[in-house]
Coordinates of C-alpha atoms and ligand atoms in Angstrom, one line a residue:
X1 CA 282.5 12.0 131.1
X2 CA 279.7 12.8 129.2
X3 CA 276.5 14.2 131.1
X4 CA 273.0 11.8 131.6
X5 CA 270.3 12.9 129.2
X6 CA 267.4 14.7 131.3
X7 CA 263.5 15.0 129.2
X8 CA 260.9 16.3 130.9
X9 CA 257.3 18.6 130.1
X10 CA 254.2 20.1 131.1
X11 CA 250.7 20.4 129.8
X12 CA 250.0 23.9 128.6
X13 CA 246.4 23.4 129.7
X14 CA 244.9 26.0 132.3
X15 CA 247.5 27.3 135.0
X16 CA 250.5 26.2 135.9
X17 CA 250.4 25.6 140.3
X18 CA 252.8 24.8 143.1
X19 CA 252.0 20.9 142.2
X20 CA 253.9 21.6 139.3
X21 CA 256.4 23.5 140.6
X22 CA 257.4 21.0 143.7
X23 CA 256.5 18.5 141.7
X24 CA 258.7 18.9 138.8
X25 CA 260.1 21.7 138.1
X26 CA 262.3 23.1 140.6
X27 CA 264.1 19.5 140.4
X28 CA 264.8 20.4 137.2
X29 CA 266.2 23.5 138.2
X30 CA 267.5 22.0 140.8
X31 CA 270.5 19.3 139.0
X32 CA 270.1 20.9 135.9
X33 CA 273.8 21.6 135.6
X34 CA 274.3 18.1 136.5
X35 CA 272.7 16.8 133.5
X36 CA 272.0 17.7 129.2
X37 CA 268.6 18.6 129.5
X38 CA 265.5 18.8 127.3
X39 CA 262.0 20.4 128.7
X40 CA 259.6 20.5 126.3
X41 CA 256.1 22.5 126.4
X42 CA 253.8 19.7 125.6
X43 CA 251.3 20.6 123.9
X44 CA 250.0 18.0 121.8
X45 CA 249.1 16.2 124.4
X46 CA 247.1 19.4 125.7
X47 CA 244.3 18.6 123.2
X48 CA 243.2 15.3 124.0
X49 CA 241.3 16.9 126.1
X50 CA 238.8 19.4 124.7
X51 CA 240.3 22.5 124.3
X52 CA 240.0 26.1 123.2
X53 CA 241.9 27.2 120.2
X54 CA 242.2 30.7 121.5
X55 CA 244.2 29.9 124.6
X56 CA 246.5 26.9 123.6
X57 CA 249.1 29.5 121.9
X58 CA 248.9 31.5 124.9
X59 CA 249.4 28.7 127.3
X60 CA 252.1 27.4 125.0
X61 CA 254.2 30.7 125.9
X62 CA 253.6 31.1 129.3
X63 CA 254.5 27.9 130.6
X64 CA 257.7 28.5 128.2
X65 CA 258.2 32.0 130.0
X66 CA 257.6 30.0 133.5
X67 CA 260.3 27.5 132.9
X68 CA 262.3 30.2 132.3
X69 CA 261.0 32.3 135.2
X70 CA 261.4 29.2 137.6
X71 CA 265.0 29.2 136.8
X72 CA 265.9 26.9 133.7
X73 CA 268.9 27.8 132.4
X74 CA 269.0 27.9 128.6
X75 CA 272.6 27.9 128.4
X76 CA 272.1 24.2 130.5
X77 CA 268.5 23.3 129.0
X78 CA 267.4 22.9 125.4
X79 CA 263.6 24.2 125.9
X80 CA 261.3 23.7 122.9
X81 CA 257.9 22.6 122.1
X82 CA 256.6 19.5 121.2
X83 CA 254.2 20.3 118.2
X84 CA 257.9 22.0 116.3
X85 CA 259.0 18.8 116.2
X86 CA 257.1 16.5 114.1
X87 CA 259.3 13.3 114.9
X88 CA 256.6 13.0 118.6
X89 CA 253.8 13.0 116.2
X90 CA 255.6 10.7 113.6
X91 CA 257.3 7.9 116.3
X92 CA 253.6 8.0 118.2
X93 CA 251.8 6.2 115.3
X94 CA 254.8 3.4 114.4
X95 CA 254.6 3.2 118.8
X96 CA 250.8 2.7 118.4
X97 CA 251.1 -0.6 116.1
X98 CA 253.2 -2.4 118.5
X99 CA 251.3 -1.2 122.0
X100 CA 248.9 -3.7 123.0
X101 CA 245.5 -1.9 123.4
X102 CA 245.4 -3.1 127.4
X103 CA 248.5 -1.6 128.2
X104 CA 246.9 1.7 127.7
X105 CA 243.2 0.8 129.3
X106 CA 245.1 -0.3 132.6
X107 CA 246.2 3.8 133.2
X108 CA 244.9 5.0 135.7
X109 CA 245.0 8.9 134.7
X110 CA 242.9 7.9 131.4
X111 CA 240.6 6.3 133.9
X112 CA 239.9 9.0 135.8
X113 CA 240.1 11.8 132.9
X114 CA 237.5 9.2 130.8
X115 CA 235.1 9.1 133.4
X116 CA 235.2 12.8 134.2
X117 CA 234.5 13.2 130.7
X118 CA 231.2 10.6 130.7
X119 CA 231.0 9.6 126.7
X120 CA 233.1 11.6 124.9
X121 CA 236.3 10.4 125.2
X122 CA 239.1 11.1 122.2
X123 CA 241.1 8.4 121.0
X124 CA 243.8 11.0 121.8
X125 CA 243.5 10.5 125.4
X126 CA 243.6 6.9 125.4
X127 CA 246.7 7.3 123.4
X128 CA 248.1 10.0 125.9
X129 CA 251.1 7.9 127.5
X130 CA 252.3 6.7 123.6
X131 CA 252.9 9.8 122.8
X132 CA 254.3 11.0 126.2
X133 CA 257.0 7.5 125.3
X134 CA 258.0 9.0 122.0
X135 CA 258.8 12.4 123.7
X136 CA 261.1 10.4 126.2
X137 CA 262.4 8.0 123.9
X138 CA 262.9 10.2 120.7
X139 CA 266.0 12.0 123.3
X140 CA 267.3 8.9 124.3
X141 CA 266.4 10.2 127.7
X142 CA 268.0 8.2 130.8
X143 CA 265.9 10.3 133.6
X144 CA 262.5 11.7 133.3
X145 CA 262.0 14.1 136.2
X146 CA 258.1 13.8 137.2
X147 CA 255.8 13.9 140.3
X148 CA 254.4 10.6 141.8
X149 CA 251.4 10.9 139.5
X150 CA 253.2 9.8 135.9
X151 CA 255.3 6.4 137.5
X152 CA 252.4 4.4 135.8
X153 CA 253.5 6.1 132.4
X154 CA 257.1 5.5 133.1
X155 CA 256.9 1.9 133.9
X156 CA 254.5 2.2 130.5
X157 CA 257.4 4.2 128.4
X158 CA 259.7 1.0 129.4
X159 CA 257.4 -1.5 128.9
X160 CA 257.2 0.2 124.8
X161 CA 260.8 0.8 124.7
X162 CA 261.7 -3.2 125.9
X163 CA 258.9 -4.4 123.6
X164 CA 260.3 -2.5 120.4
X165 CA 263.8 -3.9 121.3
X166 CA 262.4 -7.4 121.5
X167 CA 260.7 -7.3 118.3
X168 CA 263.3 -5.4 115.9
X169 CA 266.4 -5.8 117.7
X170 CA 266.8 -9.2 119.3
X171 CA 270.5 -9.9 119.9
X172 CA 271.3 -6.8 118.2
X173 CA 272.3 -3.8 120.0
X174 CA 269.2 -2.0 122.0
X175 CA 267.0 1.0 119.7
X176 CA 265.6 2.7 123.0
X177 CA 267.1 3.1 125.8
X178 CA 265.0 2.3 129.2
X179 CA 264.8 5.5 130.8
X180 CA 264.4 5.6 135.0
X181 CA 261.8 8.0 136.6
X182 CA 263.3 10.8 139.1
X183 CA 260.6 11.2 141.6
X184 CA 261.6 13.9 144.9
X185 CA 261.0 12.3 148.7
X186 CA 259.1 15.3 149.0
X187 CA 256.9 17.4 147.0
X188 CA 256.2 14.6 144.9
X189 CA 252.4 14.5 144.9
X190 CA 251.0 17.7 146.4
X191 CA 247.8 17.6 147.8
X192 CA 244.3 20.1 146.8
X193 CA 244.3 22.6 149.2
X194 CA 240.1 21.8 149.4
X195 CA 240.9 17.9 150.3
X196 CA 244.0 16.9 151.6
X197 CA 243.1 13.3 150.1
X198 CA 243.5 14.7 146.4
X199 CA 246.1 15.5 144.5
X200 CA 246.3 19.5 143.4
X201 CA 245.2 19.3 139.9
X202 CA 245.0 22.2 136.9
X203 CA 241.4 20.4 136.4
X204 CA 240.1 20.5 139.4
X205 CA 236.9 23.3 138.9
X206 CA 237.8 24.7 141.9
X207 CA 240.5 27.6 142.0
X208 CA 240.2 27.7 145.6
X209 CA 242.1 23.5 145.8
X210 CA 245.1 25.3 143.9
X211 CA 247.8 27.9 144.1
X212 CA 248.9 28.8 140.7
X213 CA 252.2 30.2 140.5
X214 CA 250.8 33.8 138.8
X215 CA 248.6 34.2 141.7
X216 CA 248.5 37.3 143.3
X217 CA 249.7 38.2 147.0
X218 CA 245.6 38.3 147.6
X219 CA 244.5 35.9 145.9
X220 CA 247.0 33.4 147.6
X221 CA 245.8 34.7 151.4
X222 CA 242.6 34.4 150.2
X223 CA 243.3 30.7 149.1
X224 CA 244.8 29.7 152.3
X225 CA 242.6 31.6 154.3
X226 CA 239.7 29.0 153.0
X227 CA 241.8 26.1 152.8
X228 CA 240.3 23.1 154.6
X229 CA 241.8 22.3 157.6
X230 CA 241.2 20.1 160.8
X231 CA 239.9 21.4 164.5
X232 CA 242.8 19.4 166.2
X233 CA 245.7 21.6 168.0
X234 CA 249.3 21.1 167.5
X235 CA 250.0 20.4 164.0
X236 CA 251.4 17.3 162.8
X237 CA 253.3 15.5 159.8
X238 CA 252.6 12.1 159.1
X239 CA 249.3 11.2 160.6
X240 CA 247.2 9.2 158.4
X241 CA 243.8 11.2 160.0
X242 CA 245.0 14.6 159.0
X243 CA 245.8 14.8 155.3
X244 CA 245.4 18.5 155.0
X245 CA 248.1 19.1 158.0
X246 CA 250.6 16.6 156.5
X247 CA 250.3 18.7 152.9
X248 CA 250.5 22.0 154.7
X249 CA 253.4 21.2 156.6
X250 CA 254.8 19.8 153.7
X251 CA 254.4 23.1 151.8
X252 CA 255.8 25.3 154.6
X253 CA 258.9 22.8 154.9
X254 CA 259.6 22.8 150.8
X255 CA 259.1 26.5 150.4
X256 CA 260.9 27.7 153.5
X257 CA 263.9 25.3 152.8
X258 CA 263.5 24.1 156.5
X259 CA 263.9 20.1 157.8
X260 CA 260.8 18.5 158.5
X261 CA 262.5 17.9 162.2
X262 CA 262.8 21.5 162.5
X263 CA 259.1 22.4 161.0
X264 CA 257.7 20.1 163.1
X265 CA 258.8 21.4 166.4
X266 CA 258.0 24.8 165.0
X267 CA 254.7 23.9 165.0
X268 CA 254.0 21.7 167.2
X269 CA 251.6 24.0 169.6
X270 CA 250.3 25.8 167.0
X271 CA 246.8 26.3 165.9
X272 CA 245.7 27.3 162.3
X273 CA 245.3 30.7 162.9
X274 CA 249.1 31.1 163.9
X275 CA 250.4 28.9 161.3
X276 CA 248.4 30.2 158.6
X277 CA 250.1 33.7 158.0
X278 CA 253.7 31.9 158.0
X279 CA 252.6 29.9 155.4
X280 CA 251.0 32.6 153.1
X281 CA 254.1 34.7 153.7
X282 CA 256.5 31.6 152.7
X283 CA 254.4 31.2 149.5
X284 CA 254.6 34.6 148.6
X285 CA 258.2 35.0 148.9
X286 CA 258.5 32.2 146.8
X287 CA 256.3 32.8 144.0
X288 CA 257.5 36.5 144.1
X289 CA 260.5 36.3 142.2
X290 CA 259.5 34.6 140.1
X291 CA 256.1 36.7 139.0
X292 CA 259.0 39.3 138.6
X293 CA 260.5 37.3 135.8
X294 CA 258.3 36.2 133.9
X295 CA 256.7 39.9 133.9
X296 CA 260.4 40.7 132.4
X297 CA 260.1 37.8 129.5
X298 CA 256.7 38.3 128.4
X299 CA 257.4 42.2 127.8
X300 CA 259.8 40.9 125.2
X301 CA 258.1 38.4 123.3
X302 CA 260.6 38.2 120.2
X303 CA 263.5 37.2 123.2
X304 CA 261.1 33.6 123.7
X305 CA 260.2 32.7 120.2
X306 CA 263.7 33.2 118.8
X307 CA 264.9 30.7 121.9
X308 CA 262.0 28.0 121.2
X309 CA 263.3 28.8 117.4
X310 CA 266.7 27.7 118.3
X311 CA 265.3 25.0 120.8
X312 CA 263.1 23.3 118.3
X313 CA 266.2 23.3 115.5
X314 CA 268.9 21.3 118.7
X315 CA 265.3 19.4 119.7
X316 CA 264.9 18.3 116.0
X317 CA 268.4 17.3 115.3
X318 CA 268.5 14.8 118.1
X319 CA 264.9 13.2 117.5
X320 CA 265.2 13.1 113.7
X321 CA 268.5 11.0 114.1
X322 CA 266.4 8.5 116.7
X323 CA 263.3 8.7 114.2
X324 CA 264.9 6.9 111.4
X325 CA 267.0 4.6 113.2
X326 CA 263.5 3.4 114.3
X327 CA 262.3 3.3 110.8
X328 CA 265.3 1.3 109.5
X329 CA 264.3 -1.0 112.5
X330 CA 261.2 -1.4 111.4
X331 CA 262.0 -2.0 108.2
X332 CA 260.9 1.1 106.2
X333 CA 262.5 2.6 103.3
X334 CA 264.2 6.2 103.3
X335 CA 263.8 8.7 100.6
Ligands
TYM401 P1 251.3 17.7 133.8 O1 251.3 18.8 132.8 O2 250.0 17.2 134.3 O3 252.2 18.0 135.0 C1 253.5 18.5 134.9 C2 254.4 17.9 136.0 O4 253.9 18.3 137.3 C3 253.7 17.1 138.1 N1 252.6 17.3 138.9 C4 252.6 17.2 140.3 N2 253.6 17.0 141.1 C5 253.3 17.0 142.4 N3 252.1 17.2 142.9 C6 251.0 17.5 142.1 N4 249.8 17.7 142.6 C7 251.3 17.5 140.7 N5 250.5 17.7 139.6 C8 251.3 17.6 138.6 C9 253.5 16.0 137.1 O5 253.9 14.8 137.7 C10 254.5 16.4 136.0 O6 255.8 16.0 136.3 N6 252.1 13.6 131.1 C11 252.7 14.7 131.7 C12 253.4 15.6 130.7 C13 254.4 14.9 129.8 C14 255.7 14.5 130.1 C15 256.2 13.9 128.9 C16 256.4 14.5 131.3 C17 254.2 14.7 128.4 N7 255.3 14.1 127.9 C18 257.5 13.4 128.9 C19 257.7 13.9 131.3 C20 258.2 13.4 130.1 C21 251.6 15.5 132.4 O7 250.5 15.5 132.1 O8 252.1 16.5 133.2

């Protein structure tokens, strides 16, 4: 039986946090021998933002190195990134002259990022979820592993893919396939550690709402140590008045492996101060392995470009082939 086809990515834009991690990437890890898997460092669409020339290389590598570090296997995973294959760039524009402009003004995230950016808004951003459909459907992708915050783009990527089939392949066999979002119960949308009613963002100015997964042992107790929290005792999932306890809980119960039954009677009587400590501990266990790692795969630099090398030729292969069976669709010639 051959395997489902996994596509995932993340921004290399400021630092990777446990949002991400929860969010996304230890699901990957998680079923990754279940599927064929592609997890691309997207950085193309790091620049519709503004952005600092300097860093983007850097930040290319270490969220390479931190997929690594977080456990994808490459001998499972084909990791690459998105600007070594042109095919994301090339599919974007011939996505672009079939999306209707008002599909892309109804997204939420390019609401939000526009008006934290007041007037100067790229056409890049607005564009954002095109390109992040030609990364899914250039693989032929059937599950796109994501946190709650990129459904809207999903139900978008369809929405492209169905409208493409409509217009060049009516009662012809499909050119996209409709991939299905793979959103966790739990861990999905992790909340700022600052307000408990926002999500934990890498663009959020304050480094106190995130943990980042290269923090250090201090700076994480430090992090906690300020994190807003409620004066009620007894801490409690699930009540709609205490959005920081629900997230911390949540935390504890996805880093320590635990049930939520089993957290929840743990700490039922406590107060912050108790619960705290157990929480900082459970985050740096976690994150400490994996520091460790990527330590070991940035010391050997040569090690991560020759596997992006290898990545982006297998990444290439498979998106060229899709690329031009597009362009035939659409009616273009081939040289
Ligand atoms: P990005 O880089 O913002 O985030 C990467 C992944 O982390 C998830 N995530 C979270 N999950 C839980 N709680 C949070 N607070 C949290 N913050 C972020 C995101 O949902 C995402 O899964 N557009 C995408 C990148 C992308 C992509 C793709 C993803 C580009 N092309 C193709 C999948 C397939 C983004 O901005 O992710």
């Amino acid at each position: 039986m051959t395997k489902k086809r996994v596509l995932s990515g993340v921004q290399p834009t400021g630092h990777l946090h446990l949002g991400n991690y929860l969010g996304a990437i230890r699901q990957w890890v998680a079923r990754q021998a279940d599927y064929e898997n592609y997890f691309c460092v997207v950085d193309l669409h790091a620049i519709t933002v503004p952005h600092n020339p300097a860093e983007l290389a850097a930040n290319t590598y270490t969220v390479a190195a931190l997929y690594l570090a977080c456990g994808i296997d490459p001998t499972h995973a084909t990791i690459f990134v998105q600007s070594h294959v042109s095919a994301h760039a090339e599919l974007t524009w011939l996505l672009n002259c079939v999306t209707p402009l008002n599909w892309l003004e109804d997204m939420i995230q390019f609401k939000e990022k526009a008006v934290k950016q007041g007037e100067n808004v790229a056409v890049g951003l607005l564009d954002y979820p095109v390109l992040m459909a030609a990364d899914i459907l250039l693989y032929d992708a059937d599950l796109v592993p994501v946190g709650e915050d990129q459904k809207q783009h999903l139900e978008l990527t369809r929405d492209i893919a169905a409208r493409v089939n409509h217009l060049f392949a009516r009662n012809q066999p499909p050119i996209f396939k409709l991939p299905e979002p793979l959103i966790a119960k739990e861990g999905a949308r992790v909340m700022s550690l600052t307000d408990g009613t926002k999500k934990m963002s890498k663009s959020d100015p304050s480094e106190f709402s995130r943990i980042n997964l290269l923090d250090s042992p201090d700076e994480i107790r430090k992090k906690i140590k300020r994190c807003k929290t409620d004066s009620i005792r007894g801490l409690t999932f699930d009540d709609p008045n205490r959005p920081e306890a629900n997230n911390l809980l949540t935390l504890y119960q996805l880093l320590t492996g635990k049930t939520k039954e089993a957290v929840a009677a743990e700490c039922a009587e406590m107060g912050w101060g108790q619960f705290k400590p157990l929480l900082t501990d459970a985050v740096i266990a976690t994150l400490e392995p994996i520091q460790r790692r990527y330590n070991e795969i940035m010391a050997d630099p040569s090690y991560l470009k020759n596997l992006l090398k290898k990545g982006q030729e297998q990444a290439a292969s498979v998106a060229n082939a899709t690329l031009e069976r597009v362009k035939l669709a659409f009616g273009f010639t081939l040289p």
